Tab-separated table of C-alpha atoms and ligand atoms in Angstrom:
chain	number	residue	atom	x	y	z
A	1	MET	CA	-16.988	9.797	0.201
A	2	GLY	CA	-14.023	10.725	2.516
A	3	ILE	CA	-11.617	10.749	0.586
A	4	SER	CA	-10.815	15.080	-1.061
A	5	ILE	CA	-8.317	15.828	-3.500
A	6	ASP	CA	-6.746	19.390	-3.994
A	7	LEU	CA	-5.299	19.634	-7.456
A	8	SER	CA	-5.256	23.681	-7.590
A	9	LYS	CA	-1.415	24.714	-6.482
A	10	ALA	CA	-0.703	22.095	-8.684
A	11	GLU	CA	-3.039	22.896	-11.535
A	12	GLY	CA	-1.449	26.443	-10.984
A	13	TYR	CA	1.468	25.135	-13.443
A	14	LEU	CA	-0.390	24.237	-16.468
A	15	GLY	CA	-2.271	26.491	-19.180
A	16	LYS	CA	-6.343	25.581	-18.810
A	17	ASP	CA	-6.507	24.311	-22.685
A	18	GLU	CA	-3.858	21.519	-21.482
A	19	LEU	CA	-5.744	20.648	-18.656
A	20	LYS	CA	-8.610	20.330	-19.781
A	21	GLU	CA	-7.599	17.635	-22.617
A	22	ALA	CA	-6.112	15.620	-20.612
A	23	LYS	CA	-8.523	15.758	-18.408
A	24	ALA	CA	-10.813	14.494	-21.297
A	25	LYS	CA	-8.106	12.364	-21.987
A	26	ALA	CA	-7.989	10.586	-18.805
A	27	ALA	CA	-11.366	10.530	-18.821
A	28	ALA	CA	-11.680	7.825	-22.212
A	29	VAL	CA	-8.496	5.824	-20.462
A	30	CYS	CA	-10.688	4.914	-17.266
A	31	ARG	CA	-14.250	4.378	-19.272
A	32	LEU	CA	-11.764	1.911	-21.639
A	33	LEU	CA	-10.357	0.298	-18.143
A	34	TYR	CA	-13.458	-0.489	-16.863
A	35	GLU	CA	-14.972	-1.982	-21.209
A	36	ARG	CA	-12.720	-3.176	-22.652
A	37	GLU	CA	-12.056	-6.908	-22.701
A	38	ASP	CA	-9.116	-8.572	-20.212
A	39	LYS	CA	-7.123	-9.984	-22.226
A	40	ASP	CA	-3.874	-10.571	-20.770
A	41	LYS	CA	-5.918	-11.224	-17.407
A	42	VAL	CA	-4.977	-8.427	-15.653
A	43	LEU	CA	-8.136	-5.813	-14.726
A	44	GLY	CA	-9.411	-8.262	-12.625
A	45	TRP	CA	-8.544	-5.880	-9.232
A	46	LEU	CA	-11.499	-2.846	-11.154
A	47	ALA	CA	-14.317	-4.188	-10.270
A	48	GLU	CA	-14.008	-7.534	-7.721
A	49	ASP	CA	-16.843	-10.068	-7.356
A	50	THR	CA	-16.686	-10.072	-3.926
A	51	SER	CA	-18.870	-13.742	-4.240
A	52	VAL	CA	-15.715	-15.151	-4.960
A	53	LEU	CA	-13.745	-13.652	-2.496
A	54	GLN	CA	-14.221	-16.324	0.503
A	55	LEU	CA	-15.110	-14.209	2.140
A	56	GLY	CA	-16.835	-16.713	4.626
A	57	GLN	CA	-14.305	-18.666	5.382
A	58	ILE	CA	-11.645	-15.281	5.438
A	59	LYS	CA	-13.256	-14.369	8.649
A	60	ALA	CA	-13.934	-18.084	9.937
A	61	LYS	CA	-10.469	-18.679	10.004
A	62	ALA	CA	-9.832	-14.471	11.335
A	63	GLU	CA	-11.121	-14.942	14.347
A	64	GLU	CA	-10.104	-18.488	15.502
A	65	ILE	CA	-6.837	-16.447	14.971
A	66	ARG	CA	-7.490	-13.544	16.462
A	67	ARG	CA	-8.635	-15.751	19.362
A	68	GLU	CA	-6.113	-17.983	19.334
A	69	ALA	CA	-2.335	-16.664	17.961
A	70	ASP	CA	-0.541	-14.395	20.064
A	71	VAL	CA	1.861	-14.050	16.349
A	72	PHE	CA	-0.126	-13.559	13.004
A	73	VAL	CA	3.217	-14.446	10.586
A	74	ILE	CA	2.892	-12.844	7.216
A	75	VAL	CA	5.108	-14.036	4.692
A	76	GLY	CA	4.649	-12.814	1.611
A	77	VAL	CA	6.879	-10.152	-0.124
A	78	GLY	CA	5.896	-6.622	-2.839
A	79	GLY	CA	2.479	-6.849	-3.641
A	80	SER	CA	1.478	-9.961	-1.599
A	81	ASN	CA	2.134	-8.222	1.880
A	82	GLN	CA	2.292	-3.839	1.607
A	83	ALA	CA	-0.803	-3.399	1.276
A	84	ALA	CA	-2.561	-5.184	4.190
A	85	ARG	CA	0.758	-4.455	5.483
A	86	GLY	CA	-0.016	-0.565	5.015
A	87	VAL	CA	-3.483	-0.938	6.991
A	88	ILE	CA	-2.617	-2.679	10.156
A	89	GLU	CA	-0.245	-0.382	10.346
A	90	ALA	CA	-1.905	2.055	10.813
A	91	LEU	CA	-4.943	1.814	12.743
A	92	PRO	CA	-5.369	0.177	16.339
A	93	ARG	CA	-6.200	-3.110	17.359
A	94	PRO	CA	-7.153	-3.563	20.745
A	95	ASP	CA	-8.038	-7.251	20.030
A	96	GLY	CA	-5.988	-8.307	17.166
A	97	PRO	CA	-1.966	-10.954	17.156
A	98	LYS	CA	1.123	-9.304	17.295
A	99	VAL	CA	1.486	-8.637	13.243
A	100	MET	CA	5.359	-10.025	11.845
A	101	TYR	CA	6.707	-9.763	8.907
A	102	LEU	CA	8.709	-12.893	6.646
A	103	GLY	CA	9.240	-13.977	3.570
A	104	ASN	CA	10.352	-9.727	2.825
A	105	THR	CA	14.068	-9.930	2.808
A	106	LEU	CA	17.171	-12.577	2.366
A	107	SER	CA	18.708	-11.219	6.257
A	108	PRO	CA	19.571	-14.106	8.288
A	109	TYR	CA	19.594	-11.529	10.788
A	110	THR	CA	16.350	-10.361	10.258
A	111	ILE	CA	14.915	-14.085	10.646
A	112	ARG	CA	17.251	-15.155	13.563
A	113	GLU	CA	15.623	-12.602	15.084
A	114	THR	CA	12.148	-13.223	13.857
A	115	LEU	CA	12.373	-16.613	15.444
A	116	LYS	CA	13.227	-15.985	18.027
A	117	GLU	CA	10.922	-13.666	18.766
A	118	MET	CA	7.833	-15.919	18.121
A	119	GLU	CA	9.443	-18.950	20.206
A	120	GLY	CA	7.416	-19.515	23.145
A	121	LYS	CA	3.988	-18.189	21.481
A	122	SER	CA	0.593	-19.509	19.773
A	123	VAL	CA	1.758	-19.181	15.920
A	124	PHE	CA	-0.317	-18.411	12.941
A	125	ILE	CA	1.165	-17.457	9.464
A	126	ASN	CA	0.165	-17.160	6.232
A	127	VAL	CA	2.768	-17.263	3.191
A	128	ILE	CA	1.002	-15.156	-0.142
A	129	ALA	CA	2.864	-15.649	-3.254
A	130	LYS	CA	1.220	-15.140	-6.222
A	131	ASN	CA	3.398	-17.935	-8.461
A	132	PHE	CA	5.225	-19.731	-5.502
A	133	GLU	CA	8.787	-18.796	-6.961
A	134	THR	CA	9.041	-15.781	-5.535
A	135	LEU	CA	12.886	-16.889	-3.994
A	136	GLU	CA	11.114	-14.639	0.480
A	137	PRO	CA	8.536	-15.649	1.171
A	138	GLY	CA	9.345	-19.329	-1.175
A	139	SER	CA	12.613	-20.317	1.536
A	140	HIS	CA	10.682	-18.736	4.728
A	141	PHE	CA	8.271	-21.114	3.731
A	142	ARG	CA	10.605	-23.814	4.495
A	143	VAL	CA	11.713	-22.441	7.277
A	144	LEU	CA	8.592	-21.858	8.876
A	145	ARG	CA	7.485	-25.368	8.575
A	146	GLN	CA	10.433	-27.192	9.246
A	147	TRP	CA	10.250	-24.586	12.666
A	148	MET	CA	6.036	-25.431	13.255
A	149	GLY	CA	6.879	-28.797	12.472
A	150	SER	CA	9.575	-29.078	15.601
A	151	ARG	CA	6.752	-27.292	17.836
A	152	TYR	CA	3.598	-29.107	16.543
A	153	ASP	CA	1.391	-31.576	15.189
A	154	LYS	CA	0.485	-32.234	11.923
A	155	GLU	CA	-3.201	-31.035	12.739
A	156	GLU	CA	-2.017	-28.761	14.497
A	157	MET	CA	0.108	-27.482	12.363
A	158	ALA	CA	-2.437	-27.699	9.174
A	159	ARG	CA	-5.091	-25.413	11.285
A	160	ARG	CA	-2.330	-23.012	11.631
A	161	ILE	CA	-0.853	-22.075	8.342
A	162	ILE	CA	-3.019	-20.562	6.233
A	163	VAL	CA	-1.796	-20.216	1.932
A	164	THR	CA	-2.477	-17.170	-0.795
A	165	GLY	CA	-2.169	-18.540	-4.190
A	166	THR	CA	-3.449	-18.983	-7.189
A	167	LYS	CA	-5.579	-22.197	-8.685
A	168	GLY	CA	-2.773	-24.213	-10.130
A	169	SER	CA	-0.311	-24.109	-8.228
A	170	ARG	CA	2.697	-25.458	-6.470
A	171	LEU	CA	1.482	-23.043	-3.264
A	172	GLU	CA	-2.019	-25.127	-4.377
A	173	GLU	CA	-1.296	-28.690	-3.959
A	174	ILE	CA	0.483	-28.276	-0.918
A	175	ALA	CA	-1.488	-26.979	0.343
A	176	ALA	CA	-4.609	-30.185	-0.265
A	177	GLU	CA	-1.022	-32.115	0.568
A	178	ASN	CA	-1.280	-30.629	3.489
A	179	GLY	CA	-4.620	-29.689	4.842
A	180	TYR	CA	-3.751	-25.972	4.916
A	181	LEU	CA	-7.367	-23.614	4.232
A	182	PHE	CA	-6.404	-22.098	0.823
A	183	LEU	CA	-7.277	-18.876	-0.168
A	184	GLN	CA	-7.218	-17.863	-3.637
A	185	PHE	CA	-5.247	-14.968	-5.573
A	186	PRO	CA	-6.958	-14.106	-8.606
A	187	VAL	CA	-5.171	-14.522	-11.442
A	188	PRO	CA	-6.359	-11.295	-13.424
A	189	VAL	CA	-4.950	-9.727	-10.585
A	190	GLY	CA	-0.753	-8.323	-10.155
A	191	GLY	CA	0.039	-8.873	-6.237
A	192	ARG	CA	0.808	-4.926	-6.306
A	193	TYR	CA	-3.529	-5.085	-7.255
A	194	SER	CA	-4.248	-7.427	-4.955
A	195	ALA	CA	-5.561	-4.785	-2.620
A	196	PHE	CA	-8.991	-5.428	-1.618
A	197	THR	CA	-8.574	-10.375	-2.920
A	198	PRO	CA	-7.789	-12.419	-0.323
A	199	VAL	CA	-3.996	-11.651	-0.581
A	200	GLY	CA	-5.227	-8.579	1.255
A	201	LEU	CA	-8.273	-8.943	3.100
A	202	PHE	CA	-7.126	-11.866	5.480
A	203	PRO	CA	-3.539	-10.872	6.502
A	204	ILE	CA	-6.308	-7.869	7.690
A	205	ALA	CA	-9.273	-9.152	8.922
A	206	ALA	CA	-6.743	-11.508	11.018
A	207	ALA	CA	-5.385	-9.003	12.109
A	208	GLY	CA	-8.673	-7.751	13.977
A	209	LEU	CA	-9.130	-4.540	11.426
A	210	ASP	CA	-12.866	-4.057	9.746
A	211	VAL	CA	-12.940	-6.166	5.961
A	212	ASP	CA	-16.797	-4.622	5.649
A	213	GLU	CA	-15.405	-1.142	6.183
A	214	TYR	CA	-12.349	-1.863	3.653
A	215	LEU	CA	-14.247	-3.113	1.023
A	216	ALA	CA	-16.894	-0.485	1.643
A	217	GLY	CA	-14.708	2.074	1.036
A	218	MET	CA	-13.672	0.336	-2.426
A	219	ALA	CA	-16.501	0.098	-3.275
A	220	ALA	CA	-17.591	3.665	-3.157
A	221	ALA	CA	-13.975	4.794	-5.037
A	222	GLN	CA	-15.477	2.557	-7.945
A	223	LYS	CA	-18.767	3.879	-7.720
A	224	ASP	CA	-16.951	7.035	-7.999
A	225	CYS	CA	-14.705	6.410	-11.003
A	226	ARG	CA	-17.626	4.213	-12.678
A	227	GLU	CA	-20.003	7.861	-12.535
A	228	HIS	CA	-17.389	10.159	-12.541
A	229	GLY	CA	-15.819	10.104	-15.486
A	230	GLU	CA	-13.427	13.370	-15.214
A	231	ASP	CA	-13.960	14.626	-11.995
A	232	ASN	CA	-13.180	11.538	-9.802
A	233	PRO	CA	-9.457	11.893	-7.569
A	234	ALA	CA	-8.263	8.941	-10.138
A	235	VAL	CA	-8.806	10.479	-13.343
A	236	ARG	CA	-8.140	14.158	-12.230
A	237	TYR	CA	-4.279	12.879	-10.402
A	238	GLY	CA	-3.566	11.117	-13.179
A	239	ALA	CA	-3.937	13.305	-15.623
A	240	VAL	CA	-2.262	16.351	-14.337
A	241	ARG	CA	0.932	14.064	-13.042
A	242	GLN	CA	1.115	13.042	-16.572
A	243	LEU	CA	1.279	16.899	-17.262
A	244	LEU	CA	3.415	17.631	-14.645
A	245	TYR	CA	5.462	15.289	-16.151
A	246	GLY	CA	5.623	16.714	-19.672
A	247	ARG	CA	7.439	19.976	-18.116
A	248	GLY	CA	10.052	17.998	-16.543
A	249	TYR	CA	8.644	16.911	-12.832
A	250	ASP	CA	10.131	13.742	-12.360
A	251	ILE	CA	10.413	12.542	-9.061
A	252	GLU	CA	7.083	12.635	-7.193
A	253	MET	CA	7.787	12.730	-2.982
A	254	MET	CA	4.512	11.066	-1.086
A	255	VAL	CA	4.799	13.031	2.130
A	256	SER	CA	1.976	12.275	5.006
A	257	PHE	CA	2.771	13.738	8.743
A	258	GLU	CA	1.001	10.907	10.243
A	259	PRO	CA	4.539	8.485	11.168
A	260	ARG	CA	1.509	5.457	10.624
A	261	TYR	CA	1.086	6.322	7.069
A	262	GLY	CA	4.390	4.930	6.094
A	263	PHE	CA	3.714	1.587	5.544
A	264	PHE	CA	0.911	2.825	2.852
A	265	THR	CA	3.113	5.335	0.781
A	266	LYS	CA	5.529	2.290	0.750
A	267	TRP	CA	2.373	0.546	-0.939
A	268	TRP	CA	2.594	3.821	-3.066
A	269	VAL	CA	6.155	4.018	-4.195
A	270	GLN	CA	5.565	-0.024	-4.990
A	271	LEU	CA	2.613	0.340	-7.421
A	272	PHE	CA	4.239	3.218	-9.107
A	273	GLY	CA	7.191	2.688	-9.260
A	274	GLU	CA	7.106	-0.763	-10.303
A	275	SER	CA	4.376	0.004	-12.661
A	276	GLU	CA	5.760	3.000	-14.451
A	277	GLY	CA	9.337	3.013	-13.916
A	278	LYS	CA	9.621	1.511	-17.734
A	279	GLU	CA	11.284	1.754	-21.909
A	280	LYS	CA	13.793	4.543	-19.244
A	281	ARG	CA	10.574	6.654	-18.409
A	282	GLY	CA	8.622	6.801	-15.363
A	283	ILE	CA	7.739	9.823	-12.245
A	284	PHE	CA	10.267	8.441	-10.112
A	285	PRO	CA	8.118	8.423	-6.754
A	286	ALA	CA	9.699	8.314	-2.888
A	287	ALA	CA	8.271	8.972	0.186
A	288	SER	CA	9.082	10.683	3.075
A	289	ILE	CA	6.828	11.481	6.550
A	290	TYR	CA	7.494	14.581	7.726
A	291	SER	CA	7.630	16.209	10.278
A	292	GLU	CA	10.476	13.768	11.482
A	293	ASP	CA	12.194	13.987	7.629
A	294	LEU	CA	12.005	17.968	7.001
A	295	HIS	CA	15.246	17.944	8.874
A	296	SER	CA	17.004	16.226	6.299
A	297	ILE	CA	15.068	15.636	2.882
A	298	GLY	CA	13.535	19.220	3.631
A	299	GLN	CA	16.017	20.855	2.488
A	300	TYR	CA	16.404	19.804	-1.062
A	301	MET	CA	12.552	19.838	-1.517
A	302	GLN	CA	13.388	23.258	-0.644
A	303	ASP	CA	15.619	23.918	-2.754
A	304	GLY	CA	16.570	21.558	-4.759
A	305	ARG	CA	16.920	20.906	-8.617
A	306	ARG	CA	13.399	22.211	-9.225
A	307	ASN	CA	12.011	18.826	-10.475
A	308	LEU	CA	10.039	17.472	-8.002
A	309	ILE	CA	5.793	17.317	-7.797
A	310	GLU	CA	5.064	16.850	-3.812
A	311	THR	CA	1.648	14.450	-2.187
A	312	PHE	CA	1.466	15.149	1.393
A	313	VAL	CA	-1.112	12.843	2.366
A	314	SER	CA	-3.464	14.076	5.285
A	315	VAL	CA	-5.682	13.951	8.121
A	316	LYS	CA	-8.540	15.017	9.179
A	317	GLU	CA	-9.611	14.150	12.207
A	318	PRO	CA	-6.151	13.529	13.832
A	319	GLY	CA	-7.066	10.768	16.337
A	320	ALA	CA	-5.289	11.446	19.683
A	321	LEU	CA	-5.066	15.471	21.536
A	322	VAL	CA	-2.058	14.971	23.696
A	323	ALA	CA	-2.616	19.553	25.275
A	324	VAL	CA	1.087	21.055	26.367
A	325	ASP	CA	-0.316	22.450	29.897
A	326	PRO	CA	1.914	25.903	31.024
A	327	CYS	CA	4.153	25.457	33.425
A	328	PRO	CA	6.371	28.606	33.569
A	329	ALA	CA	9.042	26.971	36.115
A	330	TYR	CA	10.761	25.476	33.329
A	331	GLY	CA	11.404	28.396	30.746
A	332	ASP	CA	12.904	25.918	28.151
A	333	GLY	CA	11.011	28.596	25.910
A	334	PHE	CA	8.623	26.702	24.500
A	335	ASP	CA	5.629	28.789	26.394
A	336	TYR	CA	4.126	29.973	23.083
A	337	LEU	CA	2.743	26.773	22.933
A	338	ASP	CA	1.203	27.203	25.861
A	339	GLY	CA	-2.268	25.508	25.763
A	340	MET	CA	-2.059	24.479	21.696
A	341	ASP	CA	-2.482	20.426	21.639
A	342	PHE	CA	-0.188	18.357	18.674
A	343	ALA	CA	-3.356	18.634	16.588
A	344	ASP	CA	-3.123	21.503	16.404
A	345	ILE	CA	0.630	22.104	16.598
A	346	ASN	CA	0.823	19.448	13.963
A	347	ARG	CA	-1.432	20.457	11.466
A	348	ALA	CA	0.159	24.321	11.774
A	349	ALA	CA	3.393	22.115	10.689
A	350	GLU	CA	1.702	20.810	8.090
A	351	GLU	CA	0.119	24.271	6.573
A	352	ALA	CA	3.174	26.129	6.900
A	353	THR	CA	5.350	23.598	5.223
A	354	TRP	CA	2.404	23.202	2.478
A	355	GLU	CA	3.026	27.254	1.918
A	356	ALA	CA	6.630	27.110	1.995
A	357	HIS	CA	7.363	24.829	-0.203
A	358	LEU	CA	5.063	26.711	-2.430
A	359	ARG	CA	6.610	29.282	-2.817
A	360	GLY	CA	9.956	27.296	-3.042
A	361	GLY	CA	7.884	25.863	-6.620
A	362	VAL	CA	7.234	22.673	-5.528
A	363	PRO	CA	3.856	21.820	-7.430
A	364	CYS	CA	2.124	19.948	-4.423
A	365	ILE	CA	-1.500	18.244	-4.816
A	366	ARG	CA	-2.907	17.409	-1.388
A	367	PHE	CA	-5.331	13.977	-0.546
A	368	GLU	CA	-7.267	14.716	2.516
A	369	ALA	CA	-8.740	11.704	4.418
A	370	ASP	CA	-11.889	12.556	7.230
A	371	ARG	CA	-10.116	9.586	9.256
A	372	VAL	CA	-7.672	6.857	8.927
A	373	SER	CA	-9.973	4.477	9.121
A	374	GLU	CA	-10.507	1.145	6.996
A	375	ARG	CA	-12.948	2.576	4.582
A	376	SER	CA	-10.581	5.497	4.115
A	377	PHE	CA	-8.180	2.791	2.922
A	378	GLY	CA	-10.517	0.934	1.075
A	379	GLU	CA	-10.379	4.238	-1.235
A	380	LEU	CA	-7.294	5.334	-1.083
A	381	TYR	CA	-6.029	2.691	-2.389
A	382	TYR	CA	-8.587	2.111	-4.891
A	383	TYR	CA	-7.950	5.992	-6.134
A	384	PHE	CA	-4.372	5.282	-6.741
A	385	MET	CA	-4.896	2.121	-7.811
A	386	VAL	CA	-7.372	3.483	-10.831
A	387	ALA	CA	-4.600	6.853	-10.645
A	388	CYS	CA	-1.679	4.606	-11.588
A	389	ALA	CA	-3.066	2.765	-14.190
A	390	VAL	CA	-4.715	5.705	-16.114
A	391	SER	CA	-1.154	7.351	-15.882
A	392	GLY	CA	0.802	4.463	-17.033
A	393	GLU	CA	-1.478	3.241	-19.717
A	394	LEU	CA	-1.426	8.047	-20.535
A	395	MET	CA	2.423	6.853	-20.684
A	396	GLY	CA	2.323	4.412	-23.148
A	397	ILE	CA	4.061	1.258	-20.964
A	398	ASN	CA	1.784	-1.118	-19.443
A	399	PRO	CA	1.278	-0.586	-15.971
A	400	PHE	CA	0.765	-4.060	-15.364
A	401	ASP	CA	4.166	-5.610	-16.127
A	402	GLN	CA	6.961	-5.624	-14.121
A	403	GLU	CA	10.326	-6.569	-16.869
A	404	GLY	CA	12.723	-5.291	-15.324
A	405	VAL	CA	12.034	-7.478	-12.012
A	406	GLU	CA	12.013	-10.274	-13.175
A	407	GLU	CA	15.291	-9.304	-14.991
A	408	TYR	CA	17.157	-9.502	-11.781
A	409	LYS	CA	15.115	-12.348	-10.241
A	410	ARG	CA	16.798	-14.176	-13.447
A	411	SER	CA	20.486	-13.081	-12.893
A	412	MET	CA	20.109	-13.499	-9.327
A	413	PHE	CA	18.727	-17.332	-9.666
A	414	ALA	CA	21.360	-18.067	-11.951
A	415	ALA	CA	24.193	-16.978	-9.722
A	416	LEU	CA	21.796	-19.465	-6.625
A	417	GLY	CA	22.398	-21.917	-8.992
A	418	LYS	CA	18.057	-22.472	-9.448
B	1	PA5	O1	3.181	-6.026	-7.899
B	1	PA5	C1	4.255	-7.756	-8.044
B	1	PA5	O2	3.185	-7.853	-9.550
B	1	PA5	C2	5.345	-7.861	-7.857
B	1	PA5	O3	5.807	-7.043	-6.819
B	1	PA5	C3	4.822	-8.614	-6.888
B	1	PA5	O4	3.598	-8.931	-5.957
B	1	PA5	C4	5.992	-10.549	-6.062
B	1	PA5	O5	6.863	-9.944	-6.728
B	1	PA5	C5	5.259	-10.891	-5.192
B	1	PA5	O6	5.210	-11.799	-6.289
B	1	PA5	P1	4.284	-12.627	-6.041
B	1	PA5	O7	3.524	-13.323	-5.050
B	1	PA5	O8	4.694	-14.026	-6.722
B	1	PA5	O9	6.105	-13.745	-4.783
């Protein structure tokens, strides 16, 4: 596997017997997820049927976009854009278009600045919405259609707009009425579990990345979760965080020394926050990028309230080498770094932080990828989705709904006169 997990330091806070029991429970919950009948239509992501993913259409359209687009705009919010953004913003894309994001804000400034940047460029857009009632993507689609309508004729517009929605939705009708390519958002897959449906796959492919590798990572993690009951990262992590939660550790900070994991950690925050924060329960998920945030939140991690779990996402292969060449004439006081590479410096800082926070009484967990790649993202996304489902079930909440979000939507729609 391209991903390994180190739970030893967190397990040190727990008793052997309770750990054994919790792992067995988590494994049973995990098995049941694969076996149970999907009555509520929420488990479609667990054993994705790749034959219904429209991979042929996805790859062909993505190829056209890579050939012709200067700008590719992903229009979606929450589960409808986070997984793709996590991958796209982390990986080099030598032949991809500039990727921009709309449908995820109501800020007029951001909308106007994005439209300004699109001016004079060859633009393709992908609108992603499961039920096509969400305000941000729906309203931005209106703005973008008007913007494109005054720049392209009808046929050209039809070629440049791709929509991802559920069958039978108004979005599907709009696609049919206007000749837009329609990709399916499978009904039994919730937004934040949609990383391996056309929701995640199409933008990743259009951005110039390898969806086969990404799906291969997912398949490897899926096999691991299915075949290695108690001994896969999802179940082990799910069990440990639940036990820690029971001991009062109710904040989990995901941290990485790789800034390019920034949007991945945002995806993780959404997955766990929206899935677990219910009925006045749940571990509060937060994220920080080190070493920068060591100069702010690092103080709290080291010495604040001891209710924190820290989950490191590390990577073995640094992805680049930048050496510090000796330069005695500068007299800058940094000669102790002479001959070192930033790959070693970053790793040393990570190890030092891990040790310091352990000494400070923080249960630390580490997920480590061999390298930042489509494949390792496939593994990471799948493991965390299973872990989240397992964790939620263990906590006794429904990890697949989001009634709290619906509540704010109801009051916002009322305020706007819907
Ligand atoms: O995970 C979820 O279900 C949510 O975050 C949704 O993805 C988000 O609210 C967007 O919903 P929709 O695709 O229906 O616009």
